[in-house]
C-alpha atoms as one frame of an Amber mdcrd trajectory, in Angstrom:
protein
 -69.422  45.973 -14.646 -72.889  47.091 -15.708 -72.438  45.178 -18.967 -71.639
  41.967 -17.090 -74.711  42.386 -14.930 -76.981  42.559 -17.958 -75.425  39.747
 -19.977 -78.195  37.553 -21.246 -78.665  33.893 -20.462 -79.588  30.942 -22.678
 -80.587  27.319 -22.576 -77.657  24.943 -22.977 -76.875  21.296 -22.225 -74.184
  20.935 -19.557 -72.214  17.867 -18.500 -70.931  18.033 -14.892 -69.653  14.453
 -14.689 -68.823  11.725 -17.208 -71.349   8.898 -17.516 -74.467   7.716 -19.326
 -76.935   9.871 -21.284 -78.520  10.962 -17.997 -75.519  13.225 -17.237 -76.679
  15.588 -20.014 -78.412  18.384 -18.069 -80.450  21.085 -19.818 -79.925  24.383
 -17.969 -81.784  27.606 -18.696 -79.453  30.054 -16.929 -76.181  29.594 -18.839
 -74.477  32.867 -19.780 -74.402  33.608 -23.505 -70.706  33.488 -24.479 -68.985
  36.575 -25.902 -66.850  36.215 -29.037 -63.203  37.227 -28.623 -60.947  38.267
 -31.499 -61.213  36.066 -34.577 -64.361  34.462 -33.143 -68.061  34.690 -33.953
 -71.230  34.174 -31.921 -73.857  32.068 -33.689 -77.557  31.857 -32.853 -77.983
  28.106 -33.205 -80.937  26.769 -35.226 -79.788  23.136 -35.410 -76.903  21.054
 -34.092 -75.697  17.682 -35.342 -75.327  14.722 -32.966 -72.248  12.557 -33.617
 -71.372   9.170 -32.074 -68.038  10.584 -30.856 -69.975  12.972 -28.582 -71.405
   9.979 -26.720 -67.918   8.502 -26.231 -66.586  11.824 -24.902 -69.599  12.173
 -22.585 -69.048   8.664 -21.193 -65.448   9.520 -20.287 -64.030   6.580 -22.273
 -62.622   8.644 -25.150 -58.980   9.701 -25.506 -59.950  13.380 -25.413 -61.602
  14.487 -22.179 -62.874  18.060 -21.969 -62.628  19.918 -18.656 -65.890  19.649
 -16.704 -68.444  21.110 -16.881 -68.791  21.407 -20.634 -71.412  21.658 -23.391
 -71.146  18.974 -26.138 -71.664  19.573 -29.841 -69.587  20.801 -32.746 -71.713
  20.859 -35.934 -74.043  23.816 -35.648 -75.966  25.730 -38.267 -77.514  29.101
 -37.610 -77.131  32.831 -38.024 -74.245  35.089 -37.000 -75.337  37.102 -33.958
 -72.125  39.091 -33.467 -68.453  38.992 -34.423 -65.265  39.564 -32.444 -62.417
  41.864 -33.445 -60.611  41.262 -36.757 -63.458  39.167 -38.207 -64.131  40.379
 -41.745 -65.505  37.242 -43.414 -68.853  37.328 -41.567 -71.369  39.860 -40.324
 -74.530  39.772 -38.185 -77.327  37.958 -40.022 -75.158  35.654 -42.184 -76.304
  32.026 -42.470 -73.449  29.693 -41.500 -72.443  26.184 -40.474 -69.477  25.112
 -38.362 -66.972  22.300 -38.187 -66.490  22.820 -34.463 -67.423  25.250 -31.703
 -65.468  26.561 -28.742 -68.380  26.827 -26.305 -70.400  23.738 -27.362 -73.186
  23.347 -29.898 -76.012  21.878 -27.794 -77.055  25.423 -26.866 -79.060  28.405
 -28.116 -75.862  30.315 -28.855 -72.351  29.074 -29.605 -68.974  30.724 -30.096
 -66.711  29.398 -32.844 -63.355  30.375 -34.316 -64.067  32.266 -37.542 -61.829
  29.872 -39.517 -64.064  26.926 -38.491 -67.202  28.649 -39.801 -68.456  28.504
 -43.386 -71.262  30.205 -45.326 -74.457  28.133 -45.563 -75.978  28.537 -49.033
 -79.713  29.243 -49.249 -80.300  25.936 -51.075 -79.703  24.065 -47.764 -81.816
  24.516 -44.629 -80.385  24.732 -41.101 -81.061  21.053 -40.378 -78.978  20.132
 -43.410 -76.363  22.696 -42.403 -75.972  20.901 -39.063 -75.327  17.660 -40.972
 -72.310  18.889 -42.965 -69.306  19.545 -40.699 -68.041  16.383 -39.037 -69.665
  13.861 -41.454 -68.503  15.373 -44.743 -65.064  16.480 -43.552 -64.500  13.017
 -42.030 -65.695  11.227 -45.181 -63.488  13.361 -47.422 -60.476  12.823 -45.141
 -61.081   9.048 -45.045 -61.472   8.724 -48.815 -58.767  11.068 -50.119 -56.390
  12.388 -47.474 -55.905   8.997 -45.808 -57.383   6.515 -48.302 -55.816   7.989
 -51.466 -58.962   7.095 -53.438 -58.818   7.463 -57.196 -61.551   7.591 -59.824
 -62.282   4.085 -61.105 -61.515   2.379 -57.786 -64.191   0.603 -55.772 -65.215
   1.602 -52.256 -67.352  -0.287 -49.745 -68.977   1.959 -47.159 -69.641  -0.367
 -44.228 -72.535   1.217 -42.332 -73.474   3.646 -45.079 -76.847   4.947 -43.905
 -75.603   7.228 -41.103 -74.178  10.740 -41.382 -70.588   9.865 -42.333 -71.688
   6.893 -44.452 -74.049   8.896 -46.648 -71.452  11.657 -46.961 -68.914   9.042
 -48.116 -71.375   7.628 -50.679 -72.116  11.074 -52.145 -68.471  12.169 -52.279
 -67.225   8.848 -53.691 -69.913   8.758 -56.389 -69.219  12.364 -57.416 -65.501
  11.508 -57.611 -65.948   8.609 -60.029 -65.623   5.623 -57.693 -67.726   2.474
 -57.816 -69.718   2.670 -54.576 -71.048  -0.271 -52.550 -72.792   0.327 -49.249
 -74.248  -1.667 -46.362 -77.176  -0.835 -44.087 -79.225  -2.721 -41.524 -82.727
  -2.091 -42.847 -84.602  -2.028 -46.142 -85.187   1.686 -45.635 -81.486   2.267
 -44.978 -80.581   0.402 -48.173 -82.983   2.565 -50.191 -81.482   5.737 -48.688
 -77.943   4.776 -49.664 -79.017   3.856 -53.206 -80.612   7.295 -53.530 -77.386
   8.915 -52.316 -74.688   7.560 -54.555 -74.318   3.834 -53.903 -74.362   1.662
 -57.036 -75.309  -1.357 -54.920 -76.590  -1.883 -51.388 -76.288  -4.891 -49.082
 -78.061  -5.661 -45.815 -75.419  -6.345 -43.158 -77.998  -8.279 -41.125 -78.248
 -10.868 -43.897 -76.053 -13.830 -42.817 -74.677 -14.220 -46.351 -74.039 -10.577
 -47.116 -70.213 -10.935 -47.196 -70.560 -13.628 -49.884 -72.870 -11.326 -51.833
 -70.331  -8.514 -51.739 -67.618 -10.937 -52.917 -69.844 -12.062 -55.782 -70.338
  -8.415 -56.724 -66.661  -7.386 -56.591 -65.356 -10.590 -58.179 -61.929 -12.052
 -57.371 -60.312  -8.609 -57.443 -61.968  -7.503 -54.208 -62.698  -3.964 -53.104
 -60.036  -1.219 -53.096 -61.154   0.824 -50.094 -63.465   0.106 -47.174 -64.810
   2.995 -45.101 -65.508   1.250 -41.798 -67.951   2.649 -39.199 -67.976  -0.351
 -36.832 -64.503  -1.867 -36.964 -64.916  -3.822 -33.714 -67.506  -5.970 -35.530
 -66.376  -5.905 -39.166 -62.594  -5.566 -39.388 -61.843  -9.291 -39.678 -64.380
  -9.684 -42.516 -63.136  -6.473 -44.164 -59.665  -7.944 -44.572 -61.167 -10.832
 -46.584 -62.929  -8.414 -48.932 -59.959  -6.238 -49.868 -58.102  -6.184 -53.176
 -54.316  -6.328 -53.396 -53.013  -3.127 -51.794 -56.555  -2.479 -50.544 -57.081
  -0.387 -47.434 -59.566  -0.273 -44.592 -60.204   3.214 -43.243 -61.233   2.923
 -39.577 -63.723   5.738 -38.976 -65.722   4.192 -36.119 -65.017   1.667 -33.375
 -66.794   0.638 -30.184 -64.461  -1.988 -28.743 -61.883  -4.678 -29.477 -61.707
  -7.305 -32.204 -59.445 -10.212 -33.064 -57.907 -10.321 -36.546 -55.268 -12.432
 -38.273 -52.435 -10.112 -39.428 -51.564 -12.692 -42.101 -54.662 -11.480 -43.964
 -52.860  -8.156 -44.507 -49.650  -9.863 -45.673 -51.278 -11.936 -48.404 -52.570
  -8.782 -50.124 -50.197  -6.142 -48.728 -53.330  -4.431 -47.491 -53.438  -1.774
 -44.801 -55.618  -0.699 -41.888 -55.587   3.065 -41.418 -57.155   5.009 -38.565
 -58.986   8.245 -39.392 -59.350  11.165 -36.975 -60.614  14.541 -38.088 -59.148
  16.042 -34.889 -55.648  15.400 -36.239 -56.183  17.197 -39.551 -53.772  20.057
 -40.192 -55.011  23.553 -41.033 -54.093  22.872 -44.665 -56.004  19.565 -44.708
 -59.076  21.179 -43.145 -58.930  23.877 -45.800 -58.801  21.198 -48.515 -61.852
  19.448 -46.978 -63.726  22.753 -46.777 -63.018  23.569 -50.417 -64.251  20.143
 -51.542 -67.391  20.411 -49.399 -68.306  23.941 -50.521 -67.674  22.942 -54.167
 -69.984  19.941 -53.674 -72.778  22.131 -52.302 -72.313  24.534 -55.210 -72.342
  21.691 -57.767 -75.503  20.256 -56.190 -74.354  16.706 -55.411 -73.676  17.398
 -51.730 -77.117  17.123 -50.138 -77.091  16.170 -46.452 -79.785  13.671 -45.470
 -81.343  14.538 -42.119 -82.617  11.610 -40.061 -84.108  11.771 -36.600 -84.716
  15.220 -35.090 -84.946  16.014 -31.372 -85.670  19.132 -29.340 -82.946  20.126
 -26.851 -85.080  18.678 -24.010 -84.712  15.198 -25.541 -80.913  15.253 -25.840
 -80.447  12.211 -23.572 -82.789  10.212 -25.816 -80.796  11.309 -28.877 -77.564
  10.051 -27.271 -79.239   6.748 -26.444 -80.708   6.322 -29.936 -77.539   7.127
 -31.884 -75.813   4.170 -30.191 -78.732   1.743 -29.738 -81.144   2.345 -32.608
 -81.612  -0.423 -35.139 -80.462   1.344 -38.275 -79.546   4.893 -39.167 -81.218
   6.867 -41.933 -79.256  10.058 -42.201 -77.801  12.528 -39.759 -79.302  12.943
 -36.299 -79.895  16.584 -35.317 -81.082  18.670 -32.382 -83.520  21.427 -33.367
 -83.570  24.695 -31.460
């Protein structure tokens, strides 16, 4: 009982009702969670912000957490304590996570030990917070669902955000021909520096024709699609025979002509990291850690916000005019 009375408190973002960014409430009296068996407690230095977190917060997403909850899954920080049976980590280890149990928009977060990975010294905490969801999603889209092979071509549609840049780096390192789109000159430069062989501005009215001119009559083998509600119809025109569109992001409905898939026997495949099996997650983790070790996996950090500005971060990730890397909260 005495222990409970002295448990320390922390600052954390809490959501008490679904809605707009204004429902994100920063509280300073949230109890620091205690790791149970096979769990670790992490002192959070940075936490990634992902578009999916805005959909969950709004209440429109398929998965609804029980209220109140703290958003956030990609944290990077230092192990504060470990629960029973945890042997892989000890207090003081630098780590990053794929997901947390207590929520990442907080000073401390609990995570299952098998969702936590060592953060090498060559990456800082901001970069560590940009690894989990983006790189695991990009790897899953390209290989586990997209069956990408060296020598094939990939178009990353919306390549300057977290998942897009991850896809460019992974695809380039794996021997694919990489094309990317972005909405600004700066975004195009970022993707060219991070693995794309060619960049196109998706605000240019003729950009689809330019991509076609670049790929020739063969078309593109794989499209990694971040905004399928806008681009899916055009994507089907760009594909090669047996080409596939990997739907990573979507914000609404779109009309397509299914005949476009028949003429090329192309496919549209949805991608959800939440549905990955333990084995598939392990495969993603191995690829990601190998990439860090080899030096080609270098997360690009974009806009940074303090925890107090979390509502602004949620607004900007949906409404800003062009991403340049992974958005992170800094603690």
